[in-house]
Amino acid sequence: KARVRSWMSASGGALACGFSGHGESSGRPAELSLRRRFEQAVAVIDARVPADGPLVLVGFSMSGQTVADLARHYGERVVALGLCAPAVYAEEAWDLPFGRGDGRFSEVIRRPDSWRSSPALEVLRAYEGRAVLVVPGTDAVIPPAVTEAVQEALAFRSQFTRLELPEAEHRLGQWLHDHPADRRELVTALLTGLGDRGWTATEGWVAKRLPAGRSVVDSGFLSGGVVPEEGLHERPQDQL
C-alpha cells in the first residue's frame, strides 16, 4: 500500500494489482501462471478503469511479461509502458503453473535461451507509444541478454527511453519507493508526450543534439533496411 501511495503522489493516480498469493490476496503463488496473472490484471483494470480510458502500464520483473500481454490485449488504449528490470518468457510457459521450483514451468524457463521465443518481444517490437525501460546497475535475476532483447524490441517502433539507476539492484519497486527523486524521474519520463504517443519525448531528445539554429519540424518512423547494433542509439530514442 505504501508503494501505491508513493506512485500516486508522483503521478496523480495509480492502480495496483495484487496477484493471488501475494500480499493480502488469497490463493497460493504456486497455483499462479502467466496466464492467470494476465487474467487477474485484466479483471482489475476492467473493474476499475473506464472502458475508453487510456492506460499507462508499469511492470516489475516477471510482470514485464504481463505488461506485454496487457499491451497486446488493450491495443491502442495503451499510451505508455514502464518496464522495470523486465522478464519475458517462452510461449510454452504461459499456461504452466509456477509450482514450487521443481515443475514444468521451472524446467521451461531454465532451458537456455528459452525466452527468445517469447511473444512478448514481438508485442514490444510492434508497440508505437511511449516506453521507458528501467535498468538497475546490478541485476542478479535478469540476464543481460534479456534486457538487450527488450531494448532492441522497444527501439524498433516505440518512443523509447532507457533510464539507468546505477546504484539499484533488481528489486526496483523497493528502490523507487525509497528514492523519490528516481521515482519522479520515471513518472515524468512515462508521462512525457502522452498526447502524441511519446513523440514529444523523441523530438525533445533530437532537438538537444541539433546544431544551434536548427529545430525539429516533423517526425516519423524509419523504414527499410536493417539497423546495425552499433547504430541502435542513433534511432529516435533517448537515454537518461
mmCIF file of C-alpha atoms in Angstrom, residues 29-199:
data_model
loop_
_atom_site.group_PDB
_atom_site.id
_atom_site.type_symbol
_atom_site.label_atom_id
_atom_site.label_comp_id
_atom_site.label_asym_id
_atom_site.label_seq_id
_atom_site.Cartn_x
_atom_site.Cartn_y
_atom_site.Cartn_z
ATOM 1 C CA PRO A 29 1.755 -18.420 -5.596
ATOM 2 C CA ALA A 30 2.410 -21.995 -6.731
ATOM 3 C CA GLU A 31 -1.056 -22.071 -8.326
ATOM 4 C CA LEU A 32 -0.425 -18.971 -10.405
ATOM 5 C CA SER A 33 0.644 -18.943 -14.041
ATOM 6 C CA LEU A 34 1.499 -16.200 -16.503
ATOM 7 C CA ARG A 35 -1.956 -16.628 -17.999
ATOM 8 C CA ARG A 36 -3.638 -16.262 -14.601
ATOM 9 C CA ARG A 37 -1.593 -13.147 -13.800
ATOM 10 C CA PHE A 38 -2.729 -11.640 -17.100
ATOM 11 C CA GLU A 39 -6.358 -12.578 -16.472
ATOM 12 C CA GLN A 40 -6.286 -11.171 -12.945
ATOM 13 C CA ALA A 41 -4.760 -7.905 -14.176
ATOM 14 C CA VAL A 42 -7.443 -7.629 -16.887
ATOM 15 C CA ALA A 43 -10.170 -8.209 -14.288
ATOM 16 C CA VAL A 44 -8.810 -5.418 -12.072
ATOM 17 C CA ILE A 45 -8.380 -2.954 -14.945
ATOM 18 C CA ASP A 46 -11.819 -3.657 -16.395
ATOM 19 C CA ALA A 47 -13.436 -3.236 -12.975
ATOM 20 C CA ARG A 48 -11.657 -0.002 -12.045
ATOM 21 C CA VAL A 49 -10.774 1.891 -15.230
ATOM 22 C CA PRO A 50 -13.329 3.422 -17.634
ATOM 23 C CA ALA A 51 -13.675 1.282 -20.736
ATOM 24 C CA ASP A 52 -12.384 4.018 -23.023
ATOM 25 C CA GLY A 53 -9.701 5.301 -20.653
ATOM 26 C CA PRO A 54 -6.039 5.385 -21.715
ATOM 27 C CA LEU A 55 -3.668 3.028 -19.920
ATOM 28 C CA VAL A 56 -0.126 3.547 -18.652
ATOM 29 C CA LEU A 57 1.153 0.073 -17.769
ATOM 30 C CA VAL A 58 4.093 -0.452 -15.425
ATOM 31 C CA GLY A 59 5.552 -3.852 -14.566
ATOM 32 C CA PHE A 60 8.468 -5.086 -12.493
ATOM 33 C CA SER A 61 10.478 -8.253 -13.157
ATOM 34 C CA MET A 62 8.059 -11.087 -14.076
ATOM 35 C CA SER A 63 5.358 -8.505 -14.704
ATOM 36 C CA GLY A 64 7.312 -7.328 -17.734
ATOM 37 C CA GLN A 65 5.705 -10.305 -19.451
ATOM 38 C CA THR A 66 2.313 -9.343 -18.007
ATOM 39 C CA VAL A 67 2.661 -5.771 -19.283
ATOM 40 C CA ALA A 68 3.382 -7.087 -22.780
ATOM 41 C CA ASP A 69 0.362 -9.405 -22.554
ATOM 42 C CA LEU A 70 -1.816 -6.462 -21.484
ATOM 43 C CA ALA A 71 -0.443 -4.263 -24.272
ATOM 44 C CA ARG A 72 -1.434 -6.899 -26.813
ATOM 45 C CA HIS A 73 -4.890 -7.205 -25.219
ATOM 46 C CA TYR A 74 -5.726 -3.495 -24.911
ATOM 47 C CA GLY A 75 -4.077 -2.296 -28.112
ATOM 48 C CA GLU A 76 -4.321 1.432 -28.779
ATOM 49 C CA ARG A 77 -5.659 2.168 -25.295
ATOM 50 C CA VAL A 78 -2.089 1.659 -24.049
ATOM 51 C CA VAL A 79 -0.314 5.015 -24.272
ATOM 52 C CA ALA A 80 2.820 4.235 -22.245
ATOM 53 C CA LEU A 81 4.779 1.263 -20.946
ATOM 54 C CA GLY A 82 7.137 1.203 -17.980
ATOM 55 C CA LEU A 83 9.303 -1.914 -17.862
ATOM 56 C CA CYS A 84 11.441 -2.175 -14.745
ATOM 57 C CA ALA A 85 14.082 -4.931 -14.903
ATOM 58 C CA PRO A 86 11.597 -6.899 -17.013
ATOM 59 C CA ALA A 87 11.493 -10.611 -17.711
ATOM 60 C CA VAL A 88 9.951 -12.314 -20.737
ATOM 61 C CA TYR A 89 9.131 -15.992 -21.034
ATOM 62 C CA ALA A 90 8.820 -18.749 -23.620
ATOM 63 C CA GLU A 91 5.370 -19.165 -25.142
ATOM 64 C CA GLU A 92 5.061 -22.688 -23.796
ATOM 65 C CA ALA A 93 5.478 -21.413 -20.219
ATOM 66 C CA TRP A 94 2.385 -19.192 -20.354
ATOM 67 C CA ASP A 95 -0.194 -21.761 -19.200
ATOM 68 C CA LEU A 96 2.017 -23.681 -16.782
ATOM 69 C CA PRO A 97 1.503 -23.290 -13.019
ATOM 70 C CA PHE A 98 4.560 -21.817 -11.321
ATOM 71 C CA GLY A 99 4.772 -24.659 -8.831
ATOM 72 C CA ARG A 100 7.495 -24.731 -6.215
ATOM 73 C CA GLY A 101 10.564 -24.688 -8.423
ATOM 74 C CA ASP A 102 10.569 -28.348 -9.455
ATOM 75 C CA GLY A 103 7.762 -28.429 -12.033
ATOM 76 C CA ARG A 104 7.343 -27.994 -15.746
ATOM 77 C CA PHE A 105 7.323 -24.172 -15.565
ATOM 78 C CA SER A 106 10.746 -24.102 -13.928
ATOM 79 C CA GLU A 107 12.027 -26.658 -16.413
ATOM 80 C CA VAL A 108 10.967 -24.493 -19.355
ATOM 81 C CA ILE A 109 12.301 -21.164 -18.076
ATOM 82 C CA ARG A 110 15.628 -22.716 -17.051
ATOM 83 C CA ARG A 111 16.227 -24.016 -20.540
ATOM 84 C CA PRO A 112 18.993 -21.852 -22.065
ATOM 85 C CA ASP A 113 17.601 -19.076 -24.249
ATOM 86 C CA SER A 114 14.016 -20.368 -23.993
ATOM 87 C CA TRP A 115 12.884 -16.752 -23.502
ATOM 88 C CA ARG A 116 13.911 -15.918 -27.068
ATOM 89 C CA SER A 117 10.632 -17.457 -28.286
ATOM 90 C CA SER A 118 8.583 -15.126 -26.081
ATOM 91 C CA PRO A 119 5.633 -13.493 -27.878
ATOM 92 C CA ALA A 120 6.258 -10.517 -25.598
ATOM 93 C CA LEU A 121 9.204 -9.470 -27.744
ATOM 94 C CA GLU A 122 7.013 -9.274 -30.844
ATOM 95 C CA VAL A 123 4.414 -7.268 -28.924
ATOM 96 C CA LEU A 124 7.074 -4.789 -27.802
ATOM 97 C CA ARG A 125 8.538 -4.654 -31.292
ATOM 98 C CA ALA A 126 5.145 -3.603 -32.690
ATOM 99 C CA TYR A 127 4.313 -1.115 -29.922
ATOM 100 C CA GLU A 128 4.333 2.515 -31.115
ATOM 101 C CA GLY A 129 3.630 4.529 -27.948
ATOM 102 C CA ARG A 130 5.793 5.871 -25.139
ATOM 103 C CA ALA A 131 8.063 3.350 -23.419
ATOM 104 C CA VAL A 132 10.580 3.552 -20.579
ATOM 105 C CA LEU A 133 12.964 0.702 -19.788
ATOM 106 C CA VAL A 134 14.405 0.976 -16.272
ATOM 107 C CA VAL A 135 17.700 -0.866 -15.803
ATOM 108 C CA PRO A 136 19.432 -1.334 -12.424
ATOM 109 C CA GLY A 137 23.188 -1.149 -12.138
ATOM 110 C CA THR A 138 23.278 -4.695 -10.761
ATOM 111 C CA ASP A 139 20.749 -7.368 -11.640
ATOM 112 C CA ALA A 140 21.374 -10.895 -10.383
ATOM 113 C CA VAL A 141 17.983 -12.107 -11.682
ATOM 114 C CA ILE A 142 17.513 -10.930 -15.274
ATOM 115 C CA PRO A 143 20.265 -11.965 -17.741
ATOM 116 C CA PRO A 144 21.786 -9.033 -19.668
ATOM 117 C CA ALA A 145 20.754 -10.674 -22.944
ATOM 118 C CA VAL A 146 17.083 -10.423 -21.924
ATOM 119 C CA THR A 147 17.432 -6.716 -21.178
ATOM 120 C CA GLU A 148 19.191 -6.176 -24.507
ATOM 121 C CA ALA A 149 16.454 -8.043 -26.387
ATOM 122 C CA VAL A 150 13.726 -5.991 -24.703
ATOM 123 C CA GLN A 151 15.614 -2.790 -25.526
ATOM 124 C CA GLU A 152 16.032 -3.771 -29.175
ATOM 125 C CA ALA A 153 12.319 -4.607 -29.415
ATOM 126 C CA LEU A 154 11.266 -1.281 -27.889
ATOM 127 C CA ALA A 155 13.687 0.664 -30.060
ATOM 128 C CA PHE A 156 12.086 -0.689 -33.227
ATOM 129 C CA ARG A 157 8.919 1.473 -33.172
ATOM 130 C CA SER A 158 8.212 2.950 -29.738
ATOM 131 C CA GLN A 159 9.224 6.366 -28.408
ATOM 132 C CA PHE A 160 11.744 4.792 -26.110
ATOM 133 C CA THR A 161 13.848 5.929 -23.149
ATOM 134 C CA ARG A 162 16.341 3.841 -21.192
ATOM 135 C CA LEU A 163 16.529 5.006 -17.588
ATOM 136 C CA GLU A 164 19.569 3.643 -15.778
ATOM 137 C CA LEU A 165 19.796 3.501 -11.984
ATOM 138 C CA PRO A 166 23.469 2.639 -11.338
ATOM 139 C CA GLU A 167 23.145 2.084 -7.584
ATOM 140 C CA ALA A 168 19.991 -0.015 -7.755
ATOM 141 C CA GLU A 169 19.604 -3.798 -7.817
ATOM 142 C CA HIS A 170 16.836 -5.999 -9.211
ATOM 143 C CA ARG A 171 14.116 -5.084 -6.698
ATOM 144 C CA LEU A 172 13.286 -1.785 -8.361
ATOM 145 C CA GLY A 173 9.884 -1.481 -6.717
ATOM 146 C CA GLN A 174 11.530 -1.145 -3.326
ATOM 147 C CA TRP A 175 14.262 1.109 -4.752
ATOM 148 C CA LEU A 176 11.767 3.538 -6.286
ATOM 149 C CA HIS A 177 9.752 3.568 -3.078
ATOM 150 C CA ASP A 178 12.850 4.523 -1.103
ATOM 151 C CA HIS A 179 14.227 7.020 -3.678
ATOM 152 C CA PRO A 180 11.523 9.571 -4.539
ATOM 153 C CA ALA A 181 13.740 11.525 -6.956
ATOM 154 C CA ASP A 182 14.230 8.427 -9.133
ATOM 155 C CA ARG A 183 10.525 7.667 -8.872
ATOM 156 C CA ARG A 184 9.605 11.164 -10.044
ATOM 157 C CA GLU A 185 12.086 10.869 -12.903
ATOM 158 C CA LEU A 186 10.445 7.647 -14.056
ATOM 159 C CA VAL A 187 6.926 9.069 -13.804
ATOM 160 C CA THR A 188 7.969 12.207 -15.689
ATOM 161 C CA ALA A 189 9.569 10.100 -18.419
ATOM 162 C CA LEU A 190 6.453 7.937 -18.727
ATOM 163 C CA LEU A 191 4.056 10.866 -18.945
ATOM 164 C CA THR A 192 6.066 12.963 -21.401
ATOM 165 C CA GLY A 193 4.206 13.346 -24.691
ATOM 166 C CA LEU A 194 1.256 11.081 -23.936
ATOM 167 C CA GLY A 195 -0.980 13.199 -26.132
ATOM 168 C CA ASP A 196 1.125 12.320 -29.169
ATOM 169 C CA ARG A 197 2.133 8.758 -28.191
ATOM 170 C CA GLY A 198 5.527 9.893 -26.976
ATOM 171 C CA TRP A 199 6.739 11.836 -29.997
#
